[in-house]
Amino acid sequence: MASADRAVPFYCPYCGEEDIVPELAPDGTGSGHGHWSCRSCRRGFRLSLTALAVGPRVRDDEETT
């Protein structure tokens, strides 16, 4: 991640190209968190955190292989 506030996508979810740049927030003030624009297909998209992935818990008495 570029910073603690922003997740950086590796490719455009629409066309798959890697020519993406941060975009201004919809209200035009500064860069919006998660707002991105693809220079190839000229589409904008937004990233957002939906959940944290949590692995299964392993009890102390179980073997880990």
CSV table of N, CA, C and O in Angstrom, one decimal:
chain,number,residue,atom,x,y,z
A,1,MET,N,0.8,-1.2,0.0
A,1,MET,CA,0.0,0.0,0.0
A,1,MET,C,0.9,1.2,0.0
A,1,MET,O,1.9,1.3,0.6
A,2,ALA,N,0.4,2.3,-0.7
A,2,ALA,CA,1.2,3.5,-0.8
A,2,ALA,C,1.2,4.2,0.6
A,2,ALA,O,2.2,4.8,0.9
A,3,SER,N,0.2,4.2,1.3
A,3,SER,CA,0.1,4.8,2.6
A,3,SER,C,-0.9,4.0,3.5
A,3,SER,O,-1.6,3.1,3.0
A,4,ALA,N,-1.0,4.4,4.7
A,4,ALA,CA,-2.0,3.7,5.6
A,4,ALA,C,-3.4,4.0,5.2
A,4,ALA,O,-4.3,3.2,5.5
A,5,ASP,N,-3.7,5.0,4.4
A,5,ASP,CA,-5.0,5.5,4.1
A,5,ASP,C,-5.5,4.9,2.7
A,5,ASP,O,-6.7,4.9,2.4
A,6,ARG,N,-4.6,4.5,1.9
A,6,ARG,CA,-5.0,4.2,0.5
A,6,ARG,C,-4.5,2.8,0.1
A,6,ARG,O,-3.4,2.4,0.2
A,7,ALA,N,-5.4,2.0,-0.5
A,7,ALA,CA,-5.1,0.7,-1.1
A,7,ALA,C,-4.8,1.0,-2.5
A,7,ALA,O,-5.4,1.8,-3.2
A,8,VAL,N,-3.7,0.4,-3.0
A,8,VAL,CA,-3.3,0.7,-4.4
A,8,VAL,C,-3.7,-0.5,-5.3
A,8,VAL,O,-3.2,-1.6,-5.1
A,9,PRO,N,-4.5,-0.3,-6.3
A,9,PRO,CA,-4.9,-1.4,-7.2
A,9,PRO,C,-3.7,-1.6,-8.2
A,9,PRO,O,-2.9,-0.7,-8.5
A,10,PHE,N,-3.6,-2.8,-8.7
A,10,PHE,CA,-2.5,-3.2,-9.6
A,10,PHE,C,-3.0,-3.1,-11.0
A,10,PHE,O,-2.2,-3.0,-11.9
A,11,TYR,N,-4.3,-3.1,-11.3
A,11,TYR,CA,-4.8,-3.1,-12.6
A,11,TYR,C,-6.3,-2.6,-12.6
A,11,TYR,O,-6.9,-2.6,-11.6
A,12,CYS,N,-6.7,-2.1,-13.7
A,12,CYS,CA,-8.1,-1.6,-13.9
A,12,CYS,C,-9.1,-2.8,-13.8
A,12,CYS,O,-8.9,-3.8,-14.6
A,13,PRO,N,-10.1,-2.8,-13.0
A,13,PRO,CA,-11.1,-3.9,-13.0
A,13,PRO,C,-11.9,-4.0,-14.2
A,13,PRO,O,-12.6,-5.0,-14.4
A,14,TYR,N,-11.9,-3.0,-15.1
A,14,TYR,CA,-12.7,-3.0,-16.3
A,14,TYR,C,-12.0,-3.6,-17.5
A,14,TYR,O,-12.4,-4.5,-18.2
A,15,CYS,N,-10.8,-3.0,-17.8
A,15,CYS,CA,-10.0,-3.4,-18.9
A,15,CYS,C,-8.8,-4.2,-18.6
A,15,CYS,O,-8.2,-4.8,-19.5
A,16,GLY,N,-8.3,-4.3,-17.4
A,16,GLY,CA,-7.1,-5.0,-17.0
A,16,GLY,C,-5.8,-4.3,-17.2
A,16,GLY,O,-4.8,-4.9,-16.9
A,17,GLU,N,-5.8,-3.1,-17.7
A,17,GLU,CA,-4.6,-2.4,-18.0
A,17,GLU,C,-4.0,-1.9,-16.6
A,17,GLU,O,-4.7,-1.7,-15.6
A,18,GLU,N,-2.7,-1.5,-16.6
A,18,GLU,CA,-2.1,-1.1,-15.4
A,18,GLU,C,-1.8,0.4,-15.4
A,18,GLU,O,-1.2,0.9,-14.5
A,19,ASP,N,-2.4,1.2,-16.4
A,19,ASP,CA,-2.2,2.6,-16.4
A,19,ASP,C,-3.3,3.3,-15.6
A,19,ASP,O,-4.2,4.0,-16.2
A,20,ILE,N,-3.2,3.2,-14.3
A,20,ILE,CA,-4.2,3.8,-13.4
A,20,ILE,C,-3.5,4.9,-12.5
A,20,ILE,O,-2.4,4.8,-12.2
A,21,VAL,N,-4.3,5.9,-12.2
A,21,VAL,CA,-3.8,7.0,-11.4
A,21,VAL,C,-4.9,7.4,-10.4
A,21,VAL,O,-6.1,7.2,-10.6
A,22,PRO,N,-4.4,8.0,-9.2
A,22,PRO,CA,-5.4,8.4,-8.2
A,22,PRO,C,-6.2,9.6,-8.8
A,22,PRO,O,-5.8,10.3,-9.6
A,23,GLU,N,-7.5,9.7,-8.4
A,23,GLU,CA,-8.4,10.7,-9.0
A,23,GLU,C,-8.9,11.6,-7.9
A,23,GLU,O,-8.9,11.2,-6.7
A,24,LEU,N,-9.3,12.8,-8.2
A,24,LEU,CA,-9.9,13.7,-7.2
A,24,LEU,C,-11.2,13.1,-6.7
A,24,LEU,O,-11.9,12.4,-7.3
A,25,ALA,N,-11.5,13.5,-5.4
A,25,ALA,CA,-12.7,13.1,-4.8
A,25,ALA,C,-13.9,13.7,-5.6
A,25,ALA,O,-13.7,14.7,-6.3
A,26,PRO,N,-15.1,13.1,-5.5
A,26,PRO,CA,-16.2,13.6,-6.3
A,26,PRO,C,-16.5,15.0,-6.1
A,26,PRO,O,-17.0,15.7,-7.0
A,27,ASP,N,-16.3,15.5,-4.9
A,27,ASP,CA,-16.5,17.0,-4.6
A,27,ASP,C,-15.4,17.9,-5.1
A,27,ASP,O,-15.5,19.1,-4.9
A,28,GLY,N,-14.3,17.3,-5.6
A,28,GLY,CA,-13.2,18.1,-6.2
A,28,GLY,C,-12.2,18.5,-5.3
A,28,GLY,O,-11.3,19.3,-5.6
A,29,THR,N,-12.3,18.1,-4.0
A,29,THR,CA,-11.3,18.6,-3.0
A,29,THR,C,-10.3,17.5,-2.8
A,29,THR,O,-10.6,16.5,-2.2
A,30,GLY,N,-9.1,17.8,-3.2
A,30,GLY,CA,-8.0,16.8,-2.9
A,30,GLY,C,-8.2,15.4,-3.5
A,30,GLY,O,-9.2,15.2,-4.2
A,31,SER,N,-7.3,14.5,-3.3
A,31,SER,CA,-7.5,13.2,-3.8
A,31,SER,C,-8.4,12.4,-2.8
A,31,SER,O,-8.2,12.4,-1.6
A,32,GLY,N,-9.4,11.8,-3.4
A,32,GLY,CA,-10.3,11.0,-2.6
A,32,GLY,C,-9.7,9.7,-2.3
A,32,GLY,O,-9.0,9.1,-3.0
A,33,HIS,N,-10.0,9.2,-1.1
A,33,HIS,CA,-9.5,7.9,-0.7
A,33,HIS,C,-10.2,6.8,-1.5
A,33,HIS,O,-11.4,6.7,-1.4
A,34,GLY,N,-9.4,6.0,-2.2
A,34,GLY,CA,-10.0,4.9,-3.0
A,34,GLY,C,-10.5,5.3,-4.4
A,34,GLY,O,-10.9,4.4,-5.1
A,35,HIS,N,-10.4,6.5,-4.8
A,35,HIS,CA,-10.9,6.9,-6.1
A,35,HIS,C,-9.7,6.8,-7.1
A,35,HIS,O,-8.7,7.3,-6.9
A,36,TRP,N,-10.0,6.1,-8.2
A,36,TRP,CA,-8.9,5.8,-9.2
A,36,TRP,C,-9.5,6.0,-10.6
A,36,TRP,O,-10.7,5.9,-10.8
A,37,SER,N,-8.6,6.3,-11.5
A,37,SER,CA,-9.0,6.5,-12.9
A,37,SER,C,-8.1,5.7,-13.8
A,37,SER,O,-6.8,5.7,-13.6
A,38,CYS,N,-8.6,5.0,-14.8
A,38,CYS,CA,-7.8,4.3,-15.8
A,38,CYS,C,-7.6,5.2,-17.0
A,38,CYS,O,-8.5,5.7,-17.6
A,39,ARG,N,-6.3,5.4,-17.4
A,39,ARG,CA,-6.0,6.2,-18.6
A,39,ARG,C,-6.3,5.4,-19.9
A,39,ARG,O,-6.4,6.0,-20.9
A,40,SER,N,-6.3,4.1,-19.8
A,40,SER,CA,-6.5,3.3,-21.0
A,40,SER,C,-8.0,3.3,-21.5
A,40,SER,O,-8.3,3.6,-22.6
A,41,CYS,N,-8.9,2.9,-20.5
A,41,CYS,CA,-10.3,2.9,-20.9
A,41,CYS,C,-11.1,4.1,-20.5
A,41,CYS,O,-12.3,4.2,-20.7
A,42,ARG,N,-10.4,5.0,-19.7
A,42,ARG,CA,-11.0,6.3,-19.3
A,42,ARG,C,-12.2,6.1,-18.3
A,42,ARG,O,-13.1,6.9,-18.3
A,43,ARG,N,-12.2,5.0,-17.6
A,43,ARG,CA,-13.2,4.8,-16.6
A,43,ARG,C,-12.7,5.0,-15.2
A,43,ARG,O,-11.5,4.9,-14.9
A,44,GLY,N,-13.6,5.4,-14.3
A,44,GLY,CA,-13.2,5.7,-12.9
A,44,GLY,C,-13.8,4.6,-12.0
A,44,GLY,O,-14.8,4.0,-12.4
A,45,PHE,N,-13.1,4.3,-11.0
A,45,PHE,CA,-13.6,3.3,-10.0
A,45,PHE,C,-13.1,3.6,-8.6
A,45,PHE,O,-12.3,4.5,-8.4
A,46,ARG,N,-13.7,3.0,-7.6
A,46,ARG,CA,-13.4,3.2,-6.3
A,46,ARG,C,-13.1,1.9,-5.5
A,46,ARG,O,-13.8,0.9,-5.7
A,47,LEU,N,-12.1,1.9,-4.7
A,47,LEU,CA,-11.8,0.8,-3.9
A,47,LEU,C,-12.3,1.0,-2.5
A,47,LEU,O,-12.3,2.2,-2.0
A,48,SER,N,-12.9,0.0,-1.8
A,48,SER,CA,-13.3,0.2,-0.4
A,48,SER,C,-13.1,-1.1,0.3
A,48,SER,O,-13.2,-2.2,-0.3
A,49,LEU,N,-12.8,-1.0,1.6
A,49,LEU,CA,-12.6,-2.2,2.4
A,49,LEU,C,-14.0,-2.7,2.8
A,49,LEU,O,-14.8,-2.0,3.3
A,50,THR,N,-14.2,-4.0,2.5
A,50,THR,CA,-15.5,-4.6,2.8
A,50,THR,C,-15.4,-5.5,4.1
A,50,THR,O,-16.4,-5.6,4.8
A,51,ALA,N,-14.3,-6.1,4.3
A,51,ALA,CA,-14.2,-7.0,5.5
A,51,ALA,C,-12.7,-7.3,5.7
A,51,ALA,O,-11.9,-7.2,4.8
A,52,LEU,N,-12.4,-7.8,6.9
A,52,LEU,CA,-11.0,-8.3,7.2
A,52,LEU,C,-11.1,-9.8,7.1
A,52,LEU,O,-12.0,-10.4,7.7
A,53,ALA,N,-10.2,-10.4,6.4
A,53,ALA,CA,-10.1,-11.8,6.3
A,53,ALA,C,-9.5,-12.4,7.5
A,53,ALA,O,-8.4,-12.0,7.9
A,54,VAL,N,-10.2,-13.3,8.2
A,54,VAL,CA,-9.7,-13.9,9.4
A,54,VAL,C,-9.6,-15.4,9.1
A,54,VAL,O,-10.5,-16.1,8.7
A,55,GLY,N,-8.4,-16.0,9.4
A,55,GLY,CA,-8.2,-17.4,9.2
A,55,GLY,C,-8.8,-18.2,10.3
A,55,GLY,O,-9.2,-17.7,11.3
A,56,PRO,N,-8.9,-19.5,10.1
A,56,PRO,CA,-9.5,-20.4,11.2
A,56,PRO,C,-8.6,-20.4,12.4
A,56,PRO,O,-7.4,-20.3,12.3
A,57,ARG,N,-9.2,-20.5,13.5
A,57,ARG,CA,-8.5,-20.5,14.8
A,57,ARG,C,-8.0,-22.0,15.0
A,57,ARG,O,-8.7,-22.9,14.8
A,58,VAL,N,-6.8,-22.1,15.5
A,58,VAL,CA,-6.2,-23.4,15.8
A,58,VAL,C,-6.1,-23.5,17.3
A,58,VAL,O,-5.4,-22.6,17.9
A,59,ARG,N,-6.6,-24.5,17.9
A,59,ARG,CA,-6.5,-24.7,19.3
A,59,ARG,C,-5.1,-25.2,19.6
A,59,ARG,O,-4.4,-25.8,18.8
A,60,ASP,N,-4.7,-24.9,20.9
A,60,ASP,CA,-3.3,-25.3,21.3
A,60,ASP,C,-3.1,-26.8,21.2
A,60,ASP,O,-2.0,-27.2,21.0
A,61,ASP,N,-4.1,-27.6,21.5
A,61,ASP,CA,-3.9,-29.1,21.5
A,61,ASP,C,-4.0,-29.7,20.1
A,61,ASP,O,-3.8,-30.9,19.9
A,62,GLU,N,-4.3,-28.9,19.0
A,62,GLU,CA,-4.3,-29.5,17.7
A,62,GLU,C,-3.0,-29.3,17.0
A,62,GLU,O,-2.2,-28.4,17.3
A,63,GLU,N,-2.7,-30.3,16.2
A,63,GLU,CA,-1.4,-30.2,15.4
A,63,GLU,C,-1.5,-29.3,14.3
A,63,GLU,O,-2.6,-29.2,13.6
A,64,THR,N,-0.5,-28.5,14.0
A,64,THR,CA,-0.5,-27.7,12.8
A,64,THR,C,0.5,-28.3,11.8
A,64,THR,O,1.6,-28.6,12.1
A,65,THR,N,0.0,-28.6,10.6
A,65,THR,CA,0.8,-29.3,9.6
A,65,THR,C,1.1,-28.4,8.4
A,65,THR,O,0.4,-27.4,8.2
